[in-house]
Amino acid sequence: MLLIAPPALQAPAPESPSRVLDLAGALARARNENPLLRAAKARVDERRGLITSTRADALPQLTLVGDFTRARDVSILNSGFADSAATFGLSPTSLVGARSIYTSQANLTQPLFYWGKLGTAVDIAKMGEQEATLAYTTSELDVLHGVAKAYLGVQAAQAEQEVIETRRKTAEQFVADVKARLEAQTATELDRLRAESELLAVIPEALQAEANVKRAMEVLNGQLGLDPKAPLTLAPLGLPEAAPKPAGAERSELAQLKQQEAMYRANEKIITSDLRPKFDLSASYGYQAGKSDNLFKEPYDTWKVSITMKFPIFDGLRSSGKRAQNTAQLEQVKQSRIDRERTVAIEQSTADRELEKAIALNEAARRAHDATAEALRMSRESFEQGLITSLDLLQAERAERQAESQRRRAELGLWSARFDQRRSLGLPPL
């Protein structure tokens, strides 16, 4: 008989320990575990394999052949000799019969001259590897900056939750103080209602803030290749250090488009070579005998060497169509590069302006928070002395919490502006 303990008596499942990460650790994990980056690395490996397979077309191809054939050939019966065979006393059935042929042979083929087509194809394959590497760099920057923004998202959601939680605790304490003052007949019923109203207004905001933190954490876990529900403990960022504008690198997106242009220009040479004569070498050596015992013996050895020239005269305008297609694709990539260069220039100037604005907003938010914190201190003293009402104190509490929230958002906004500037310069977040 199987006994199952009731739910109340069952031991709770052990919680997995929270993973502690700072921003550098999160970026390092994303480099190794992000599925998009793994796919981009696989594309680079694919292009490297393409180089090997393309180079193989220019190398000699050696094939060993072993064959056994048994056949009955009646072609002699359809020749002129069969008509006169009866003159010599030969019957038609004596002229034909089943024969066995054993063959062992080595075949060699080697392209001799293709007007640079094979070498150019290898060069294009190498360009393809470089293009895939540049695409990986672009994906890496996008993923790393996505992780950095998700990290900021979690920090912003947690900061907002902390502000709201502090506001809730303050409201609870204020309700308790007002009730105590009400019992001492130093507060009114209106003061109690105002305090309870403030507390009830904070509860929905606290629930929403908790949901925002969970959502931001799930997004970050997805970027890091973790289970969405995996617990994380993130190190605070603090204020970024003041530093001059970093020297930018060539954007990998632009380098990738330039590489594609070079590939299409090289492909023009391949299209041209298809209309020119080509030379191939083929050779074979082996043995062919009617009995297996005679294989690998004289005089049953056989060999053949041939040089073949193929000169295309008319291909149905296929090469003309390929050239027109290649030219159109080259023009598309060229115009995409020009448009991307303009977009990058706009991104860089915009990022510089946004960083300046973020620095100013952070300074203004910090000063505003200092002012509201001092105003709250004075309001508490005045309330204890009975100089202001509970409504005035609640307004001061709310103003200080809002200023704290704005200060935290401005601080994280400064980090975000720094990240945007580095992305516009083709640099990782850190």
mmCIF file of C-alpha atoms in Angstrom, residues 60-63 106-110 281-284:
data_model
loop_
_atom_site.group_PDB
_atom_site.id
_atom_site.type_symbol
_atom_site.label_atom_id
_atom_site.label_comp_id
_atom_site.label_asym_id
_atom_site.label_seq_id
_atom_site.Cartn_x
_atom_site.Cartn_y
_atom_site.Cartn_z
ATOM 1 C CA PRO A 60 43.417 16.329 -58.031
ATOM 2 C CA GLN A 61 40.652 13.783 -57.509
ATOM 3 C CA LEU A 62 41.895 10.184 -57.181
ATOM 4 C CA THR A 63 39.451 7.271 -57.327
ATOM 5 C CA ALA A 106 42.925 4.002 -60.471
ATOM 6 C CA ASN A 107 41.409 7.147 -62.047
ATOM 7 C CA LEU A 108 42.846 10.662 -61.708
ATOM 8 C CA THR A 109 41.225 13.949 -62.764
ATOM 9 C CA GLN A 110 42.840 17.373 -62.428
ATOM 10 C CA LEU A 281 43.581 16.323 -67.346
ATOM 11 C CA SER A 282 42.289 12.802 -66.823
ATOM 12 C CA ALA A 283 44.354 9.646 -66.451
ATOM 13 C CA SER A 284 43.725 6.053 -65.489
#
